């Protein structure tokens, strides 16, 4: 009887070992993906709205520190899995920015993180640039109610290391934004990315929209085009380039006729040149 029990125990262990090995060899097994739970828990805690000026300042400090931790996570994730795709990295980051069980943090239609990366990968790949655009809400409204960043990371085959090389986008802090890719220039290692959106918790007749087209390179984030603050500003891409709809501030608030404006910009990818070709009032 004792021998039979020992035999069954050994067989059971072998079955578990085989199952574990098979699971590890699955094509969709998360090989090289780092755990996201600890950072997700910190994001979840940001739901608690501050009740005093001291709590507000502490919340902003915590969010800034958390962003630095997410930077470190991204660097380590790229080093652990250099061939990671953009969708895989974005899924990893969504687990952090939109943790399961959080309410109010990941509302429908809000882009809390967007990853841009060249998907080509092979033995001759010597470096990869990853651009991560993100926003973290602090649990309150106002100029510091959210932290918006566009960060560029570079992985080098010779050192097998990744590092944060440039960052920008902080002028959109306190806004809920969208990220749109207009163009990618692989030879220059530069992405042209729109960031646009209204203030958090806006109310009234119109919100003060803002939009900027950034050139995100490996060593700098530069402003290519900027809209200024315009009532009800919306940006979207079209076949020519992009379009902007907004209200004329003077005409809108003075109840004058034709207060709305539609602008369309033609963009030439080869020359990097763009110009406004339609300016229509209605």
CSV table of N, CA and C in Angstrom, one decimal, residues 4-138:
chain,number,residue,atom,x,y,z
A,4,UNK,N,2.5,1.8,-3.3
A,4,UNK,CA,1.5,2.2,-4.3
A,4,UNK,C,1.3,3.7,-4.2
A,5,UNK,N,1.2,4.2,-2.9
A,5,UNK,CA,1.0,5.6,-2.6
A,5,UNK,C,2.2,6.4,-3.1
A,6,UNK,N,3.4,5.9,-2.9
A,6,UNK,CA,4.7,6.6,-3.3
A,6,UNK,C,4.7,6.7,-4.9
A,7,UNK,N,4.3,5.5,-5.5
A,7,UNK,CA,4.2,5.5,-7.0
A,7,UNK,C,3.3,6.5,-7.5
A,8,UNK,N,2.1,6.6,-6.9
A,8,UNK,CA,1.1,7.6,-7.4
A,8,UNK,C,1.6,9.0,-7.2
A,9,UNK,N,2.3,9.3,-6.0
A,9,UNK,CA,2.8,10.6,-5.8
A,9,UNK,C,3.9,11.0,-6.8
A,10,UNK,N,4.7,10.0,-7.2
A,10,UNK,CA,5.7,10.3,-8.2
A,10,UNK,C,5.1,10.6,-9.5
A,11,UNK,N,4.1,9.8,-9.9
A,11,UNK,CA,3.4,10.0,-11.2
A,11,UNK,C,2.7,11.4,-11.2
A,12,UNK,N,2.1,11.8,-10.1
A,12,UNK,CA,1.4,13.1,-10.0
A,12,UNK,C,2.4,14.2,-10.2
A,13,UNK,N,3.6,14.1,-9.6
A,13,UNK,CA,4.6,15.1,-9.7
A,13,UNK,C,5.1,15.2,-11.1
A,14,UNK,N,5.2,14.0,-11.8
A,14,UNK,CA,5.6,14.1,-13.2
A,14,UNK,C,4.6,14.8,-14.1
A,15,UNK,N,3.3,14.5,-13.8
A,15,UNK,CA,2.3,15.2,-14.6
A,15,UNK,C,2.3,16.7,-14.4
A,16,UNK,N,2.5,17.1,-13.1
A,16,UNK,CA,2.6,18.5,-12.9
A,16,UNK,C,3.8,19.2,-13.6
A,17,UNK,N,4.9,18.4,-13.6
A,17,UNK,CA,6.1,18.9,-14.2
A,17,UNK,C,5.9,19.1,-15.7
A,18,UNK,N,5.3,18.0,-16.3
A,18,UNK,CA,5.0,18.1,-17.8
A,18,UNK,C,4.1,19.2,-18.1
A,19,UNK,N,3.0,19.4,-17.3
A,19,UNK,CA,2.0,20.5,-17.5
A,19,UNK,C,2.7,21.8,-17.4
A,20,UNK,N,3.6,22.0,-16.4
A,20,UNK,CA,4.3,23.3,-16.2
A,20,UNK,C,5.2,23.6,-17.3
A,21,UNK,N,5.9,22.5,-17.8
A,21,UNK,CA,6.8,22.7,-19.0
A,21,UNK,C,6.0,23.1,-20.2
A,22,UNK,N,4.9,22.4,-20.4
A,22,UNK,CA,4.0,22.7,-21.6
A,22,UNK,C,3.5,24.1,-21.6
A,23,UNK,N,3.1,24.6,-20.4
A,23,UNK,CA,2.6,25.9,-20.2
A,23,UNK,C,3.7,26.9,-20.5
A,24,UNK,N,4.9,26.6,-20.1
A,24,UNK,CA,6.0,27.6,-20.3
A,24,UNK,C,6.3,27.7,-21.8
A,25,UNK,N,6.1,26.5,-22.6
A,25,UNK,CA,6.4,26.5,-24.0
A,25,UNK,C,5.3,27.0,-24.9
A,26,UNK,N,4.2,27.4,-24.3
A,26,UNK,CA,3.1,27.9,-25.1
A,26,UNK,C,3.5,29.2,-25.9
A,27,UNK,N,3.1,29.3,-27.2
A,27,UNK,CA,3.6,30.5,-27.9
A,27,UNK,C,3.1,31.8,-27.3
A,28,UNK,N,2.0,31.8,-26.5
A,28,UNK,CA,1.5,33.0,-25.9
A,28,UNK,C,1.9,33.2,-24.5
A,29,UNK,N,2.8,32.3,-24.0
A,29,UNK,CA,3.3,32.4,-22.6
A,29,UNK,C,4.0,33.7,-22.4
A,30,UNK,N,3.8,34.4,-21.3
A,30,UNK,CA,4.4,35.7,-21.0
A,30,UNK,C,5.8,35.6,-20.7
A,31,UNK,N,6.7,35.1,-21.6
A,31,UNK,CA,8.1,35.0,-21.3
A,31,UNK,C,8.7,36.4,-21.3
A,32,UNK,N,9.4,36.8,-20.3
A,32,UNK,CA,10.1,38.1,-20.3
A,32,UNK,C,9.2,39.2,-19.8
A,33,UNK,N,8.0,39.0,-19.5
A,33,UNK,CA,7.1,40.1,-19.0
A,33,UNK,C,7.2,40.2,-17.5
A,34,UNK,N,7.4,41.4,-17.1
A,34,UNK,CA,7.6,41.6,-15.6
A,34,UNK,C,6.3,41.8,-14.9
A,35,UNK,N,6.3,41.6,-13.6
A,35,UNK,CA,5.0,41.8,-12.8
A,35,UNK,C,4.7,43.2,-12.7
A,36,UNK,N,3.4,43.5,-12.8
A,36,UNK,CA,2.9,44.9,-12.8
A,36,UNK,C,2.1,45.2,-11.5
A,37,UNK,N,1.8,44.2,-10.7
A,37,UNK,CA,1.0,44.4,-9.5
A,37,UNK,C,1.3,45.5,-8.6
A,38,UNK,N,2.6,45.6,-8.1
A,38,UNK,CA,3.0,46.6,-7.2
A,38,UNK,C,2.7,48.1,-7.7
A,39,UNK,N,3.1,48.3,-8.9
A,39,UNK,CA,2.8,49.7,-9.5
A,39,UNK,C,1.3,49.9,-9.7
A,40,UNK,N,0.6,48.9,-10.1
A,40,UNK,CA,-0.8,49.1,-10.3
A,40,UNK,C,-1.5,49.4,-9.0
A,41,UNK,N,-1.1,48.8,-7.9
A,41,UNK,CA,-1.6,49.1,-6.6
A,41,UNK,C,-1.4,50.6,-6.2
A,42,UNK,N,-0.3,51.1,-6.5
A,42,UNK,CA,0.0,52.5,-6.2
A,42,UNK,C,-0.9,53.4,-7.1
A,43,UNK,N,-1.1,53.1,-8.3
A,43,UNK,CA,-2.1,53.9,-9.2
A,43,UNK,C,-3.5,53.8,-8.6
A,44,UNK,N,-3.9,52.6,-8.2
A,44,UNK,CA,-5.2,52.5,-7.6
A,44,UNK,C,-5.4,53.4,-6.4
A,45,UNK,N,-4.4,53.6,-5.6
A,45,UNK,CA,-4.5,54.5,-4.4
A,45,UNK,C,-4.7,55.9,-4.8
A,46,UNK,N,-4.4,56.3,-6.0
A,46,UNK,CA,-4.5,57.7,-6.4
A,46,UNK,C,-6.0,58.1,-6.6
A,47,UNK,N,-6.9,57.1,-6.5
A,47,UNK,CA,-8.3,57.4,-6.6
A,47,UNK,C,-8.8,58.3,-5.4
A,48,UNK,N,-8.1,58.2,-4.3
A,48,UNK,CA,-8.6,58.9,-3.1
A,48,UNK,C,-8.3,60.4,-3.3
A,49,UNK,N,-9.4,61.2,-3.3
A,49,UNK,CA,-9.2,62.6,-3.5
A,49,UNK,C,-8.7,63.3,-2.2
A,50,UNK,N,-7.7,64.2,-2.4
A,50,UNK,CA,-7.2,64.9,-1.3
A,50,UNK,C,-8.2,65.8,-0.6
A,51,UNK,N,-8.1,66.0,0.7
A,51,UNK,CA,-9.1,66.7,1.5
A,51,UNK,C,-8.5,68.0,2.0
A,52,UNK,N,-7.2,68.3,1.8
A,52,UNK,CA,-6.6,69.5,2.3
A,52,UNK,C,-5.5,69.9,1.3
A,53,UNK,N,-4.9,71.1,1.5
A,53,UNK,CA,-3.8,71.5,0.6
A,53,UNK,C,-2.6,70.7,0.8
A,54,UNK,N,-2.4,70.2,2.1
A,54,UNK,CA,-1.3,69.3,2.4
A,54,UNK,C,-1.4,68.0,1.7
A,55,UNK,N,-2.6,67.5,1.7
A,55,UNK,CA,-2.9,66.2,1.0
A,55,UNK,C,-2.7,66.4,-0.5
A,56,UNK,N,-3.1,67.5,-1.0
A,56,UNK,CA,-3.0,67.8,-2.5
A,56,UNK,C,-1.5,67.8,-2.9
A,57,UNK,N,-0.7,68.5,-2.1
A,57,UNK,CA,0.7,68.6,-2.4
A,57,UNK,C,1.4,67.2,-2.3
A,58,UNK,N,1.0,66.5,-1.3
A,58,UNK,CA,1.6,65.1,-1.1
A,58,UNK,C,1.2,64.2,-2.3
A,59,UNK,N,-0.1,64.4,-2.7
A,59,UNK,CA,-0.6,63.6,-3.9
A,59,UNK,C,0.3,63.8,-5.1
A,60,UNK,N,0.5,65.1,-5.4
A,60,UNK,CA,1.3,65.5,-6.6
A,60,UNK,C,2.7,64.9,-6.4
A,61,UNK,N,3.3,65.0,-5.3
A,61,UNK,CA,4.7,64.4,-5.0
A,61,UNK,C,4.7,62.9,-5.2
A,62,UNK,N,3.6,62.3,-4.8
A,62,UNK,CA,3.5,60.8,-4.9
A,62,UNK,C,3.4,60.4,-6.4
A,63,UNK,N,2.6,61.2,-7.1
A,63,UNK,CA,2.4,60.9,-8.6
A,63,UNK,C,3.7,61.1,-9.3
A,64,UNK,N,4.5,62.2,-9.0
A,64,UNK,CA,5.8,62.4,-9.7
A,64,UNK,C,6.7,61.2,-9.4
A,65,UNK,N,6.8,60.8,-8.1
A,65,UNK,CA,7.6,59.7,-7.7
A,65,UNK,C,7.2,58.4,-8.4
A,66,UNK,N,5.9,58.2,-8.5
A,66,UNK,CA,5.3,57.0,-9.2
A,66,UNK,C,5.7,57.0,-10.7
A,67,UNK,N,5.7,58.2,-11.3
A,67,UNK,CA,6.1,58.3,-12.7
A,67,UNK,C,7.5,57.8,-12.9
A,68,UNK,N,8.4,58.2,-12.0
A,68,UNK,CA,9.8,57.8,-12.1
A,68,UNK,C,9.9,56.3,-11.9
A,69,UNK,N,9.1,55.7,-11.1
A,69,UNK,CA,9.1,54.3,-10.9
A,69,UNK,C,8.6,53.6,-12.2
A,70,UNK,N,7.6,54.2,-12.8
A,70,UNK,CA,7.2,53.6,-14.1
A,70,UNK,C,8.2,53.7,-15.1
A,71,UNK,N,9.0,54.8,-15.2
A,71,UNK,CA,10.1,54.9,-16.1
A,71,UNK,C,11.1,53.8,-15.9
A,72,UNK,N,11.4,53.5,-14.6
A,72,UNK,CA,12.3,52.4,-14.3
A,72,UNK,C,11.8,51.1,-14.7
A,73,UNK,N,10.5,50.9,-14.5
A,73,UNK,CA,9.8,49.7,-15.0
A,73,UNK,C,9.9,49.5,-16.5
A,74,UNK,N,9.7,50.5,-17.2
A,74,UNK,CA,9.8,50.5,-18.7
A,74,UNK,C,11.2,50.1,-19.1
A,75,UNK,N,12.2,50.7,-18.5
A,75,UNK,CA,13.6,50.4,-18.9
A,75,UNK,C,13.9,48.9,-18.6
A,76,UNK,N,13.5,48.4,-17.4
A,76,UNK,CA,13.7,47.0,-17.1
A,76,UNK,C,13.0,46.1,-17.9
A,77,UNK,N,11.7,46.5,-18.3
A,77,UNK,CA,10.9,45.6,-19.2
A,77,UNK,C,11.5,45.5,-20.6
A,78,UNK,N,12.0,46.6,-21.1
A,78,UNK,CA,12.7,46.6,-22.4
A,78,UNK,C,14.0,45.7,-22.3
A,79,UNK,N,14.7,45.9,-21.3
A,79,UNK,CA,16.0,45.1,-21.1
A,79,UNK,C,15.7,43.6,-21.0
A,80,UNK,N,14.6,43.3,-20.3
A,80,UNK,CA,14.2,41.9,-20.1
A,80,UNK,C,13.6,41.2,-21.3
A,81,UNK,N,13.1,42.1,-22.2
A,81,UNK,CA,12.4,41.5,-23.4
A,81,UNK,C,12.6,42.5,-24.6
A,82,UNK,N,13.8,42.6,-25.1
A,82,UNK,CA,14.1,43.7,-26.1
A,82,UNK,C,13.3,43.6,-27.4
A,83,UNK,N,12.7,42.4,-27.7
A,83,UNK,CA,11.9,42.2,-28.9
A,83,UNK,C,10.4,42.5,-28.6
A,84,UNK,N,10.1,43.0,-27.5
A,84,UNK,CA,8.7,43.2,-27.1
A,84,UNK,C,8.0,44.1,-28.1
A,85,UNK,N,6.8,43.7,-28.5
A,85,UNK,CA,6.1,44.6,-29.4
A,85,UNK,C,5.4,45.8,-28.8
A,86,UNK,N,5.0,46.7,-29.6
A,86,UNK,CA,4.3,47.9,-29.0
A,86,UNK,C,3.0,47.5,-28.3
A,87,UNK,N,2.3,46.6,-28.8
A,87,UNK,CA,1.0,46.2,-28.2
A,87,UNK,C,1.3,45.4,-26.9
A,88,UNK,N,2.4,44.6,-26.8
A,88,UNK,CA,2.7,43.9,-25.6
A,88,UNK,C,3.1,44.9,-24.5
A,89,UNK,N,3.9,45.9,-24.9
A,89,UNK,CA,4.3,46.9,-23.9
A,89,UNK,C,3.2,47.7,-23.4
A,90,UNK,N,2.3,48.1,-24.4
A,90,UNK,CA,1.1,48.9,-24.0
A,90,UNK,C,0.2,48.1,-23.1
A,91,UNK,N,0.0,46.8,-23.4
A,91,UNK,CA,-0.8,45.9,-22.5
A,91,UNK,C,-0.2,45.9,-21.1
A,92,UNK,N,1.1,45.8,-21.0
A,92,UNK,CA,1.8,45.8,-19.7
A,92,UNK,C,1.5,47.1,-18.9
A,93,UNK,N,1.6,48.2,-19.6
A,93,UNK,CA,1.4,49.5,-19.0
A,93,UNK,C,0.0,49.8,-18.7
A,94,UNK,N,-0.9,49.2,-19.5
A,94,UNK,CA,-2.4,49.4,-19.2
A,94,UNK,C,-2.7,48.7,-17.9
A,95,UNK,N,-2.0,47.6,-17.6
A,95,UNK,CA,-2.2,46.9,-16.3
A,95,UNK,C,-1.8,47.8,-15.1
A,96,UNK,N,-0.9,48.7,-15.4
A,96,UNK,CA,-0.5,49.6,-14.3
A,96,UNK,C,-1.4,50.8,-14.3
A,97,UNK,N,-1.6,51.5,-15.4
A,97,UNK,CA,-2.4,52.7,-15.5
A,97,UNK,C,-3.9,52.5,-15.2
A,98,UNK,N,-4.4,51.3,-15.6
A,98,UNK,CA,-5.8,51.0,-15.5
A,98,UNK,C,-5.9,49.7,-14.7
A,99,UNK,N,-5.5,49.6,-13.4
A,99,UNK,CA,-5.6,48.4,-12.6
A,99,UNK,C,-7.0,47.8,-12.4
A,100,UNK,N,-7.1,46.5,-12.5
A,100,UNK,CA,-8.3,45.9,-12.3
A,100,UNK,C,-8.9,46.2,-10.9
A,101,UNK,N,-10.2,46.6,-10.9
A,101,UNK,CA,-10.8,47.0,-9.7
A,101,UNK,C,-10.9,48.4,-9.4
A,102,UNK,N,-10.1,49.2,-10.2
A,102,UNK,CA,-10.1,50.7,-10.0
A,102,UNK,C,-11.4,51.3,-10.6
A,103,UNK,N,-11.9,52.3,-10.0
A,103,UNK,CA,-13.1,52.9,-10.5
A,103,UNK,C,-12.8,54.4,-10.7
A,104,UNK,N,-13.1,55.0,-11.8
A,104,UNK,CA,-12.9,56.4,-12.0
A,104,UNK,C,-11.5,56.7,-12.6
A,105,UNK,N,-10.6,55.8,-12.6
A,105,UNK,CA,-9.3,56.0,-13.2
A,105,UNK,C,-9.3,55.8,-14.7
A,106,UNK,N,-9.9,54.8,-15.1
A,106,UNK,CA,-9.9,54.4,-16.6
A,106,UNK,C,-11.3,54.5,-17.2
A,107,UNK,N,-11.8,55.7,-17.3
A,107,UNK,CA,-13.1,56.0,-18.0
A,107,UNK,C,-13.0,55.6,-19.4
A,108,UNK,N,-14.1,55.2,-20.0
A,108,UNK,CA,-14.2,54.9,-21.4
A,108,UNK,C,-13.7,56.0,-22.3
A,109,UNK,N,-12.9,55.7,-23.3
A,109,UNK,CA,-12.6,56.7,-24.3
A,109,UNK,C,-11.3,57.5,-23.9
A,110,UNK,N,-10.7,57.3,-22.7
A,110,UNK,CA,-9.6,58.1,-22.3
A,110,UNK,C,-8.3,57.2,-22.6
A,111,UNK,N,-7.3,57.8,-23.3
A,111,UNK,CA,-6.1,57.1,-23.5
A,111,UNK,C,-5.1,57.4,-22.4
A,112,UNK,N,-5.0,56.5,-21.5
A,112,UNK,CA,-4.1,56.7,-20.4
A,112,UNK,C,-2.6,56.4,-20.7
A,113,UNK,N,-2.4,55.6,-21.7
A,113,UNK,CA,-1.1,55.3,-22.2
A,113,UNK,C,-1.1,54.8,-23.6
A,114,UNK,N,-0.1,55.3,-24.4
A,114,UNK,CA,0.0,54.9,-25.8
A,114,UNK,C,1.5,54.7,-26.1
A,115,UNK,N,1.8,53.5,-26.7
A,115,UNK,CA,3.2,53.2,-27.1
A,115,UNK,C,3.4,53.3,-28.6
A,116,UNK,N,4.5,53.9,-29.0
A,116,UNK,CA,4.9,54.0,-30.4
A,116,UNK,C,6.3,53.3,-30.5
A,117,UNK,N,6.4,52.3,-31.4
A,117,UNK,CA,7.7,51.7,-31.6
A,117,UNK,C,7.7,51.0,-32.9
A,118,UNK,N,8.8,50.9,-33.6
A,118,UNK,CA,9.0,50.1,-34.8
A,118,UNK,C,8.9,48.7,-34.5
A,119,UNK,N,8.0,48.0,-35.2
A,119,UNK,CA,7.7,46.6,-34.9
A,119,UNK,C,8.8,45.6,-35.5
A,120,UNK,N,9.6,46.1,-36.4
A,120,UNK,CA,10.6,45.2,-37.0
A,120,UNK,C,11.6,44.8,-36.0
A,121,UNK,N,11.9,43.5,-36.0
A,121,UNK,CA,12.9,43.0,-35.0
A,121,UNK,C,13.6,41.8,-35.6
A,122,UNK,N,14.9,41.7,-35.5
A,122,UNK,CA,15.7,40.6,-36.0
A,122,UNK,C,17.1,40.6,-35.5
A,123,UNK,N,17.9,39.6,-36.0
A,123,UNK,CA,19.3,39.5,-35.4
A,123,UNK,C,20.2,40.8,-35.8
A,124,UNK,N,19.8,41.5,-36.8
A,124,UNK,CA,20.6,42.7,-37.2
A,124,UNK,C,20.1,44.0,-36.5
A,125,UNK,N,19.1,43.9,-35.7
A,125,UNK,CA,18.6,45.0,-34.9
A,125,UNK,C,19.6,45.5,-33.9
A,126,UNK,N,20.1,46.7,-34.0
A,126,UNK,CA,21.2,47.2,-33.1
A,126,UNK,C,20.6,48.1,-32.1
A,127,UNK,N,19.5,48.7,-32.3
A,127,UNK,CA,18.9,49.6,-31.3
A,127,UNK,C,17.4,49.8,-31.6
A,128,UNK,N,16.6,50.0,-30.6
A,128,UNK,CA,15.1,50.3,-30.8
A,128,UNK,C,14.7,51.5,-29.9
A,129,UNK,N,13.9,52.3,-30.5
A,129,UNK,CA,13.4,53.5,-29.8
A,129,UNK,C,11.9,53.2,-29.5
A,130,UNK,N,11.6,53.4,-28.2
A,130,UNK,CA,10.2,53.3,-27.7
A,130,UNK,C,9.8,54.6,-27.3
A,131,UNK,N,8.6,55.1,-27.7
A,131,UNK,CA,8.0,56.3,-27.2
A,131,UNK,C,6.8,56.0,-26.4
A,132,UNK,N,6.7,56.4,-25.2
A,132,UNK,CA,5.5,56.1,-24.4
A,132,UNK,C,4.9,57.5,-24.0
A,133,UNK,N,3.6,57.7,-24.4
A,133,UNK,CA,2.9,58.8,-24.0
A,133,UNK,C,1.8,58.4,-23.0
A,134,UNK,N,1.8,59.2,-21.9
A,134,UNK,CA,0.9,58.7,-20.8
A,134,UNK,C,0.3,59.9,-20.0
A,135,UNK,N,-0.7,59.6,-19.2
A,135,UNK,CA,-1.3,60.6,-18.3
A,135,UNK,C,-1.8,59.8,-17.0
A,136,UNK,N,-1.5,60.4,-15.9
A,136,UNK,CA,-1.9,59.9,-14.6
A,136,UNK,C,-2.7,61.0,-13.9
A,137,UNK,N,-3.9,60.6,-13.5
A,137,UNK,CA,-4.8,61.6,-12.8
A,137,UNK,C,-4.5,61.5,-11.3
A,138,UNK,N,-4.5,62.7,-10.7
A,138,UNK,CA,-4.2,62.8,-9.3
A,138,UNK,C,-5.4,62.7,-8.3
